[in-house]
Coordinates of C-alpha atoms in Angstrom, one line a residue:
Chain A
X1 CA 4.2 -7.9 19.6
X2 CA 1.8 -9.3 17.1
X3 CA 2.1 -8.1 13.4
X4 CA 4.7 -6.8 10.7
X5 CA 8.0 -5.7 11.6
X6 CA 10.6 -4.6 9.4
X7 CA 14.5 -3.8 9.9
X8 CA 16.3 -1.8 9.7
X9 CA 13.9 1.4 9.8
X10 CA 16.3 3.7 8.3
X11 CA 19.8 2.9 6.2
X12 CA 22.4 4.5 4.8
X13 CA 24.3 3.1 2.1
X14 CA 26.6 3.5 -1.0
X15 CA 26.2 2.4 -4.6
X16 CA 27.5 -1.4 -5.1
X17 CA 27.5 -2.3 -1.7
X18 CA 24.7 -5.1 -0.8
X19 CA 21.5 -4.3 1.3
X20 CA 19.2 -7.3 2.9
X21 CA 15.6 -5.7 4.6
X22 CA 14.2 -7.6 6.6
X23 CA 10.1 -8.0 7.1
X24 CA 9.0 -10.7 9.7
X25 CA 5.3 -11.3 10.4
X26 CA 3.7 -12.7 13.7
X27 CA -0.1 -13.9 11.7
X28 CA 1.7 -17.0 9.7
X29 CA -0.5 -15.3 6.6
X30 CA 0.5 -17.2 3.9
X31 CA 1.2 -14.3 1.0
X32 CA 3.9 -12.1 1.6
X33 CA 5.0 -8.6 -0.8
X34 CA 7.5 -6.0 -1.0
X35 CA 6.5 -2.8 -2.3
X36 CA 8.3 0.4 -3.3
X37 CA 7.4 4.3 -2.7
X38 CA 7.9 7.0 -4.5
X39 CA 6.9 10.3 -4.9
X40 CA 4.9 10.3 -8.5
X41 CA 4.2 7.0 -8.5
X42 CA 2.7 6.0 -5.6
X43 CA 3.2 1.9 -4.4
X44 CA 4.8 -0.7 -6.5
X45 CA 5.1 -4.1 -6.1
X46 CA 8.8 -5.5 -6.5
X47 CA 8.1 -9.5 -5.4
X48 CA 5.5 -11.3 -4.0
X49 CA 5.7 -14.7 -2.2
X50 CA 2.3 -17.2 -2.3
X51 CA 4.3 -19.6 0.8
X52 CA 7.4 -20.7 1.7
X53 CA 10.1 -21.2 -1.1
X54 CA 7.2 -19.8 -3.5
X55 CA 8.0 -16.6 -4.9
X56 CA 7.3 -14.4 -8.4
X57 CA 8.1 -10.8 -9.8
X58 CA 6.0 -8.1 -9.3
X59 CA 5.9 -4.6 -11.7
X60 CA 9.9 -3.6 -10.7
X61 CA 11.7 -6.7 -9.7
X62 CA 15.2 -5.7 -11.2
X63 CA 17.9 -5.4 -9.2
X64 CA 16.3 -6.8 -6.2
X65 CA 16.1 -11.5 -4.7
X66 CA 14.0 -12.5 -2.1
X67 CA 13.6 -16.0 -0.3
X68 CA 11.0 -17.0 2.1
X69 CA 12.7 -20.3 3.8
X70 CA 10.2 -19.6 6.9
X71 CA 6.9 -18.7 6.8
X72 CA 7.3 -15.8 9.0
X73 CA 10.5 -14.0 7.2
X74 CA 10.7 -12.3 3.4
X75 CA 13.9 -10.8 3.2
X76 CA 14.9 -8.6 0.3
X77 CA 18.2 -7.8 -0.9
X78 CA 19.5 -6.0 -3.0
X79 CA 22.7 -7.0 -4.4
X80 CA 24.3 -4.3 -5.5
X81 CA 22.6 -1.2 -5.0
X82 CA 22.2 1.9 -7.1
X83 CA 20.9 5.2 -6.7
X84 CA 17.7 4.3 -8.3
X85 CA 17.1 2.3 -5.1
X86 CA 17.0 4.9 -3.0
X87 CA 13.0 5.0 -2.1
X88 CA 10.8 3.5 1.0
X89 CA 10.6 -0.1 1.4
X90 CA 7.0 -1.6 2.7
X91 CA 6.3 -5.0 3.3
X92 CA 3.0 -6.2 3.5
X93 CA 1.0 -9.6 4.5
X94 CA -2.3 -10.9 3.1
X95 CA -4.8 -11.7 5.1
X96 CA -7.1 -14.4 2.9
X97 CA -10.4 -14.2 4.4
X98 CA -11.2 -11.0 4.5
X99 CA -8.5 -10.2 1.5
X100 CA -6.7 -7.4 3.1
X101 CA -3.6 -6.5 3.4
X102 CA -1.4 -5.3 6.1
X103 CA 1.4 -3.0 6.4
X104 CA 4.6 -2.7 7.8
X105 CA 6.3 0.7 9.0
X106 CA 8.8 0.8 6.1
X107 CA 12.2 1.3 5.7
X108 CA 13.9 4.3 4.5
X109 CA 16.7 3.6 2.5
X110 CA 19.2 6.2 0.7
X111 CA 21.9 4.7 -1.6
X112 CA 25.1 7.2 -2.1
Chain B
X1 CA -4.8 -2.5 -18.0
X2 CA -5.8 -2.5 -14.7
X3 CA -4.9 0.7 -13.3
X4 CA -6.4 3.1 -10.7
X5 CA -6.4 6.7 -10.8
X6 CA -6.3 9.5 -8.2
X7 CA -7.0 12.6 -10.2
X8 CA -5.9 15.3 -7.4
X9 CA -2.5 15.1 -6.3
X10 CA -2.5 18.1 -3.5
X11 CA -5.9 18.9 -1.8
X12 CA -6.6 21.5 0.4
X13 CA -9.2 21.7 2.7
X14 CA -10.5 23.7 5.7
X15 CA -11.0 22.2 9.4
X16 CA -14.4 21.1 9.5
X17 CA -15.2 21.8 6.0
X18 CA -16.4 18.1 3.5
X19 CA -14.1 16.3 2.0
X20 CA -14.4 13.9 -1.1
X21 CA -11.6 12.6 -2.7
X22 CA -11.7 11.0 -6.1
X23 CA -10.7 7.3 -7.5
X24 CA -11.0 6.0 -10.6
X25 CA -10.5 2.3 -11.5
X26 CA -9.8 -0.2 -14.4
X27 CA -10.5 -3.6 -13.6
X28 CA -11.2 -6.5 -16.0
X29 CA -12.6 -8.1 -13.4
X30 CA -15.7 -7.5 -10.3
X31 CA -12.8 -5.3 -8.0
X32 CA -12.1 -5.3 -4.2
X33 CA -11.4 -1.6 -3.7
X34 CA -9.1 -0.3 -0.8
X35 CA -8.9 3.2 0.8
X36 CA -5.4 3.5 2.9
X37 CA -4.3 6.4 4.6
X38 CA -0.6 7.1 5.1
X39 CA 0.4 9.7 8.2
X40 CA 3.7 11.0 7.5
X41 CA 6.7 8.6 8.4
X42 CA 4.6 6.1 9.0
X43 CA 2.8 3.1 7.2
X44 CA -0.6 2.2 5.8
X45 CA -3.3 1.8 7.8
X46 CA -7.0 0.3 6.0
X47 CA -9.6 2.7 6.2
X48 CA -12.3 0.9 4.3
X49 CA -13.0 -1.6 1.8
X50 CA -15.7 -2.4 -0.4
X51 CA -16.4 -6.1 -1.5
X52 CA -19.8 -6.6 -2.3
X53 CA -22.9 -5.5 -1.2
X54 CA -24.0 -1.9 0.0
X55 CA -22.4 0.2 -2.5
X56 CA -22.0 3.1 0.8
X57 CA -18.9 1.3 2.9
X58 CA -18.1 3.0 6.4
X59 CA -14.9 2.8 7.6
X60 CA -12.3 4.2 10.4
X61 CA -12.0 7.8 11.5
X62 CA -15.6 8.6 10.2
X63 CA -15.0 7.7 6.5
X64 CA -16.9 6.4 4.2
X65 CA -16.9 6.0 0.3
X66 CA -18.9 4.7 -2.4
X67 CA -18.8 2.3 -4.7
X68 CA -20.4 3.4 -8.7
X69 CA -19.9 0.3 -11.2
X70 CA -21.3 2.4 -13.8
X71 CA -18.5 5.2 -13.0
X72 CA -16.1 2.8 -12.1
X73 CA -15.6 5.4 -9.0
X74 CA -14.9 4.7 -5.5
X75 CA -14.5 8.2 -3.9
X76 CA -13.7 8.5 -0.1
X77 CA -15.8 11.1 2.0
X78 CA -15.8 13.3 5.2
X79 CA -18.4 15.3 6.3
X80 CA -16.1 17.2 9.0
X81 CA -12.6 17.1 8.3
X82 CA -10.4 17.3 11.2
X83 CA -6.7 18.5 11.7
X84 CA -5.4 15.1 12.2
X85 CA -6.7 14.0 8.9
X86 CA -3.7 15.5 7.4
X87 CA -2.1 13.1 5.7
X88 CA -1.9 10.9 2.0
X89 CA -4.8 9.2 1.0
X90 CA -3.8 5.9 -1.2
X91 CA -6.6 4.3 -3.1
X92 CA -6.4 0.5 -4.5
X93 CA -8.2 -2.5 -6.1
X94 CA -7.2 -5.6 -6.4
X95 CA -8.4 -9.6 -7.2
X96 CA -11.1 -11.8 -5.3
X97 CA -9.4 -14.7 -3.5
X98 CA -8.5 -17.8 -5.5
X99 CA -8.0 -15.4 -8.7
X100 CA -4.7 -13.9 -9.1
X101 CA -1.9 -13.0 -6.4
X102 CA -3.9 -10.9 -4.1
X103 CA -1.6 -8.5 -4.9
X104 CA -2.9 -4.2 -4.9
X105 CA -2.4 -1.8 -8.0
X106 CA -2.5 1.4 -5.8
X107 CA -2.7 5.2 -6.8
X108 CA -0.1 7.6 -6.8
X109 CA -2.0 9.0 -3.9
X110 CA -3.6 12.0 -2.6
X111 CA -2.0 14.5 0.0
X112 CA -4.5 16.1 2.1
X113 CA -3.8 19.2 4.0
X114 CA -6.1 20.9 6.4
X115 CA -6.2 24.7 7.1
X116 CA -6.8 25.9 10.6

């Protein structure tokens, strides 16, 4: 199926332990992001990716790497997680011409 | 800053009553403003967008919203709000192509609940 995908959906996991979501896109749009949600303040963007092996922060990058060695894939890990973490996880593409962005159906994660 | 601002957190409104919900922007630059609804569990889907142009953008599910420079507004309307429009309302702006990251500053949101 064409579009954003995102794995897992939902996770369960405990403080410390390491967490990799996974967002792949079928488009080949070239910018990539990783937001988080939570109640009170809405979206926030954690990293953004311009292309392959180009990456930068967005407003709440701490605690959290990504890579982008394919065009398709922006994995996001966090390496060791804390409560804090606990939220929903969006990933989103950028389509360039007419500058709009797509969203994928989250993941829920709760961190123990 | 750039920021955007969705005054009403919680709305209430009755099936088939109007609907206008409010967003208020600061941009340091000419915006691209975003309207996104959020069902619950479930992603963003675009409503509308505004660009350029006619400042009255129509968009999915019979929405619309205009654009006010001079208010730096861009509230989303409904003449007839249906049951299924339950749901948050996310409103965003963010850069013209080939300025910065194309990355959205969004809203805290605005949950919309519709009485029978």
């Amino acid at each position: 199926d064409a579009g954003i995908t995102q794995s897992p959906r939902y996770k369960i996991t405990e403080t410390g332990r390491q967490v990799t979501l996974m967002c792949h896109q079928t488009w080949s749009h070239s910018y990539m992001f990783w937001y988080r949600q939570d109640l009170g303040h809405g979206l926030r963007l954690i990293y953004y990716s311009a292309a392959a092996d180009i990456t930068d922060k967005g407003e709440v990058p701490d605690g959290y790497v990504v890579s982008r060695s394919k065009t398709e894939n922006f994995p996001l890990t966090l390496e060791s997680a804390t409560r804090s973490q606990t939220s929903v996880y969006f990933c989103a593409t950028l389509d360039r011409g007419p500058n709009t962005q797509y969203f994928g159906p989250g993941t829920r994660l709760t961190v123990l | 800053a750039q920021s955007v601002t969705q005054p009403d957190i919680h709305i209430t409104v009755s099936e088939g009553a109007s609907l206008e919900l409010r967003c208020n922007y600061s941009y340091g630059a000419t915006p691209y403003l975003f309207w996104y609804v959020q069902s619950p569990g479930q992603g963003l889907q675009l409503l509308l967008k505004y660009f350029s142009g006619d400042t009255l953008v129509q968009g999915i599910k019979g929405f619309e919203a205009e654009f006010k420079r001079s208010q730096s507004s861009f509230n989303l309307r409904k003449p007839s709000v249906h049951w299924s429009d339950a749901a948050e309302y996310f409103c965003a702006v963010g850069a013209r192509p080939g300025g910065s990251q194309g990355n959205l500053i969004f809203g805290k949101g605005t949950k919309l609940s519709v009485k029978p």
